[in-house]
PDB file of C-alpha atoms in Angstrom:
ATOM      1  CA  MET N   1      77.257 114.422 111.875  1.00 55.00           C
ATOM      2  CA  LEU N   2      76.947 110.942 110.376  1.00 55.00           C
ATOM      3  CA  ARG N   3      77.858 109.355 107.089  1.00 63.00           C
ATOM      4  CA  TYR N   4      77.073 105.782 106.228  1.00 59.00           C
ATOM      5  CA  PRO N   5      76.626 103.732 103.060  1.00 61.00           C
ATOM      6  CA  ILE N   6      73.137 102.788 101.989  1.00 57.00           C
ATOM      7  CA  SER N   7      73.897  99.719  99.910  1.00 62.00           C
ATOM      8  CA  ILE N   8      75.930  97.278 101.988  1.00 66.00           C
ATOM      9  CA  ASP N   9      75.137  93.591 101.587  1.00 65.00           C
ATOM     10  CA  TYR N  10      75.252  92.911 105.329  1.00 64.00           C
ATOM     11  CA  GLY N  11      74.351  89.230 105.075  1.00 68.00           C
ATOM     12  CA  ARG N  12      77.160  88.495 102.622  1.00 70.00           C
ATOM     13  CA  LEU N  13      79.828  90.559 104.372  1.00 78.00           C
ATOM     14  CA  GLU N  14      79.079  89.661 107.983  1.00 74.00           C
ATOM     15  CA  THR N  15      80.712  86.239 107.746  1.00 81.00           C
ATOM     16  CA  SER N  16      83.886  87.409 106.012  1.00 88.00           C
ATOM     17  CA  LEU N  17      84.427  90.606 108.048  1.00 93.00           C
ATOM     18  CA  PRO N  18      84.030  89.623 111.726  1.00 95.00           C
ATOM     19  CA  ILE N  19      86.245  92.294 113.326  1.00 96.00           C
ATOM     20  CA  LEU N  20      85.180  95.836 114.186  1.00 97.00           C
ATOM     21  CA  LEU N  21      87.943  98.381 113.615  1.00 98.00           C
ATOM     22  CA  THR N  22      87.446 101.870 115.014  1.00 98.00           C
ATOM     23  CA  VAL N  23      89.845 104.583 113.887  1.00 98.00           C
ATOM     24  CA  THR N  24      89.368 107.772 115.896  1.00 97.00           C
ATOM     25  CA  HIS N  25      90.830 111.035 114.640  1.00 97.00           C
ATOM     26  CA  LYS N  26      91.246 113.877 117.140  1.00 96.00           C
ATOM     27  CA  PHE N  27      90.966 117.202 115.321  1.00 95.00           C
ATOM     28  CA  ARG N  28      93.882 119.600 115.651  1.00 93.00           C
ATOM     29  CA  GLU N  29      91.581 122.560 114.945  1.00 93.00           C
ATOM     30  CA  ARG N  30      87.957 122.548 115.990  1.00 92.00           C
ATOM     31  CA  GLN N  31      85.059 124.899 116.370  1.00 92.00           C
ATOM     32  CA  ALA N  32      83.119 125.336 119.628  1.00 91.00           C
ATOM     33  CA  SER N  33      80.570 122.887 118.171  1.00 90.00           C
ATOM     34  CA  GLY N  34      83.234 120.159 118.066  1.00 89.00           C
ATOM     35  CA  LEU N  35      83.319 120.113 114.265  1.00 89.00           C
ATOM     36  CA  PRO N  36      86.654 120.733 112.560  1.00 92.00           C
ATOM     37  CA  SER N  37      87.381 124.343 111.659  1.00 91.00           C
ATOM     38  CA  LYS N  38      86.426 125.108 108.058  1.00 90.00           C
ATOM     39  CA  SER N  39      89.990 125.775 106.912  1.00 92.00           C
ATOM     40  CA  TYR N  40      91.311 122.636 108.624  1.00 93.00           C
ATOM     41  CA  ASN N  41      88.444 120.505 107.355  1.00 90.00           C
ATOM     42  CA  SER N  42      89.235 121.553 103.777  1.00 91.00           C
ATOM     43  CA  THR N  43      92.700 119.979 104.172  1.00 92.00           C
ATOM     44  CA  LEU N  44      91.314 116.618 105.319  1.00 93.00           C
ATOM     45  CA  ALA N  45      89.823 115.294 102.052  1.00 92.00           C
ATOM     46  CA  GLU N  46      92.794 113.043 101.185  1.00 94.00           C
ATOM     47  CA  PHE N  47      93.092 111.830 104.773  1.00 95.00           C
ATOM     48  CA  ASP N  48      89.357 111.143 105.059  1.00 93.00           C
ATOM     49  CA  SER N  49      89.345 109.150 101.817  1.00 93.00           C
ATOM     50  CA  ALA N  50      92.401 107.185 102.910  1.00 95.00           C
ATOM     51  CA  VAL N  51      90.771 106.122 106.187  1.00 95.00           C
ATOM     52  CA  ILE N  52      87.465 105.263 104.523  1.00 92.00           C
ATOM     53  CA  ASP N  53      89.196 103.268 101.783  1.00 92.00           C
ATOM     54  CA  VAL N  54      91.789 101.402 103.877  1.00 93.00           C
ATOM     55  CA  PHE N  55      91.169  97.672 103.337  1.00 93.00           C
ATOM     56  CA  ASN N  56      88.141  98.361 101.083  1.00 85.00           C
ATOM     57  CA  ASN N  57      90.095  98.126  97.834  1.00 72.00           C
ATOM     58  CA  GLN N  58      91.514  94.748  98.887  1.00 69.00           C
ATOM     59  CA  ALA N  59      88.063  93.378  99.794  1.00 81.00           C
ATOM     60  CA  LEU N  60      89.371  93.072 103.357  1.00 93.00           C
ATOM     61  CA  GLY N  61      87.036  95.627 104.888  1.00 93.00           C
ATOM     62  CA  VAL N  62      84.128  97.995 104.556  1.00 91.00           C
ATOM     63  CA  THR N  63      83.447 101.317 106.249  1.00 91.00           C
ATOM     64  CA  VAL N  64      79.985 101.235 107.798  1.00 90.00           C
ATOM     65  CA  LEU N  65      79.805 104.531 109.682  1.00 91.00           C
ATOM     66  CA  VAL N  66      81.680 107.820 110.028  1.00 92.00           C
ATOM     67  CA  GLU N  67      80.671 109.844 113.066  1.00 92.00           C
ATOM     68  CA  THR N  68      81.851 113.390 113.832  1.00 91.00           C
ATOM     69  CA  PHE N  69      81.341 114.764 117.328  1.00 89.00           C
ATOM     70  CA  GLY N  70      83.116 116.407 120.239  1.00 91.00           C
ATOM     71  CA  GLY N  71      86.279 117.316 118.338  1.00 94.00           C
ATOM     72  CA  ASN N  72      86.747 113.803 116.925  1.00 95.00           C
ATOM     73  CA  ARG N  73      85.826 111.796 113.869  1.00 95.00           C
ATOM     74  CA  ALA N  74      85.348 108.060 114.346  1.00 96.00           C
ATOM     75  CA  TYR N  75      85.507 105.689 111.389  1.00 96.00           C
ATOM     76  CA  TYR N  76      83.847 102.325 112.025  1.00 95.00           C
ATOM     77  CA  LYS N  77      84.874  99.504 109.713  1.00 95.00           C
ATOM     78  CA  TYR N  78      84.353  95.782 109.617  1.00 95.00           C
ATOM     79  CA  ILE N  79      87.486  93.963 108.534  1.00 96.00           C
ATOM     80  CA  SER N  80      88.772  90.513 107.710  1.00 96.00           C
ATOM     81  CA  PRO N  81      91.174  88.670 110.017  1.00 96.00           C
ATOM     82  CA  GLN N  82      93.657  88.943 107.110  1.00 95.00           C
ATOM     83  CA  ALA N  83      93.630  92.770 107.210  1.00 96.00           C
ATOM     84  CA  ASP N  84      97.038  93.979 108.396  1.00 96.00           C
ATOM     85  CA  VAL N  85      96.059  96.681 110.882  1.00 97.00           C
ATOM     86  CA  ALA N  86      99.629  97.157 112.127  1.00 97.00           C
ATOM     87  CA  ALA N  87     100.854  97.905 108.590  1.00 96.00           C
ATOM     88  CA  ALA N  88      97.974 100.327 108.015  1.00 96.00           C
ATOM     89  CA  ARG N  89      98.746 102.121 111.290  1.00 97.00           C
ATOM     90  CA  ALA N  90     102.408 102.428 110.327  1.00 97.00           C
ATOM     91  CA  ARG N  91     101.519 103.805 106.905  1.00 96.00           C
ATOM     92  CA  PHE N  92      99.124 106.377 108.386  1.00 96.00           C
ATOM     93  CA  SER N  93     101.715 107.401 110.991  1.00 95.00           C
ATOM     94  CA  LYS N  94     104.114 108.122 108.150  1.00 96.00           C
ATOM     95  CA  ASP N  95     101.709 109.635 105.611  1.00 96.00           C
ATOM     96  CA  PHE N  96      99.624 111.684 108.058  1.00 96.00           C
ATOM     97  CA  GLN N  97     102.064 112.294 110.888  1.00 93.00           C
ATOM     98  CA  ASN N  98     100.358 115.539 111.992  1.00 93.00           C
ATOM     99  CA  GLU N  99      97.059 113.783 112.705  1.00 95.00           C
ATOM    100  CA  GLU N 100      96.350 112.125 116.064  1.00 96.00           C
ATOM    101  CA  LEU N 101      94.767 108.701 115.584  1.00 97.00           C
ATOM    102  CA  THR N 102      93.772 105.807 117.784  1.00 97.00           C
ATOM    103  CA  TRP N 103      93.112 102.347 116.347  1.00 98.00           C
ATOM    104  CA  GLU N 104      91.017  99.772 118.197  1.00 98.00           C
ATOM    105  CA  THR N 105      89.824  96.347 117.109  1.00 98.00           C
ATOM    106  CA  ARG N 106      87.444  93.881 118.686  1.00 97.00           C
ATOM    107  CA  PRO N 107      85.619  90.772 117.516  1.00 97.00           C
ATOM    108  CA  ASP N 108      82.052  91.472 116.384  1.00 95.00           C
ATOM    109  CA  PRO N 109      81.104  88.582 114.073  1.00 93.00           C
ATOM    110  CA  LYS N 110      77.375  89.362 114.173  1.00 90.00           C
ATOM    111  CA  TRP N 111      77.918  93.091 113.580  1.00 89.00           C
ATOM    112  CA  THR N 112      76.210  93.795 116.891  1.00 91.00           C
ATOM    113  CA  PHE N 113      77.746  97.273 117.205  1.00 91.00           C
ATOM    114  CA  LEU N 114      76.248  98.415 113.913  1.00 86.00           C
ATOM    115  CA  GLN N 115      72.859  96.801 114.506  1.00 83.00           C
ATOM    116  CA  THR N 116      72.614  98.400 117.968  1.00 85.00           C
ATOM    117  CA  TYR N 117      73.700 101.780 116.595  1.00 80.00           C
ATOM    118  CA  LYS N 118      71.128 101.592 113.809  1.00 77.00           C
ATOM    119  CA  ASN N 119      68.364 100.661 116.248  1.00 79.00           C
ATOM    120  CA  ASP N 120      69.323 103.299 118.829  1.00 77.00           C
ATOM    121  CA  PHE N 121      69.475 106.112 116.285  1.00 69.00           C
ATOM    122  CA  GLY N 122      66.803 104.986 113.831  1.00 70.00           C
ATOM    123  CA  LEU N 123      69.123 104.533 110.866  1.00 67.00           C
ATOM    124  CA  ASN N 124      67.390 102.642 108.110  1.00 62.00           C
ATOM    125  CA  GLY N 125      69.905 102.940 105.294  1.00 50.00           C
ATOM    126  CA  SER N 126      68.491 106.173 103.908  1.00 39.00           C
ATOM    127  CA  LYS N 127      71.310 108.602 104.582  1.00 38.00           C
ATOM    128  CA  GLN N 128      74.430 109.816 102.850  1.00 39.00           C
ATOM    129  CA  THR N 129      77.085 107.596 101.327  1.00 38.00           C
ATOM    130  CA  LYS N 130      80.646 108.376 100.274  1.00 36.00           C
TER     131      LYS N 130
END
């Protein structure tokens, strides 16, 4: 299952958001398909919005892809060097202490990850947005 925005100004954002942040959420309750159980998924709306929106409201990041598979949900974001990932991690650990998260960052100034993903899976900006 994929979600991604259809109206990102890649050219404008690429230069100011050169770091790829991946937040991976391991589901506590999942179906055999790897998707979260229906009852558990219904409790995740606030959490999901919080991960998608972290750094967005400060113009320090943008979520470019949310991928659900194999009992996990991965949120891919491009962020500014000024984004305080450690503070965000601490806040999520406190606010969502029952959820298992991993946070990884790596430089990706040309947004190579996203371009490769789009090419590999034929994503042309025509799918669902938040």
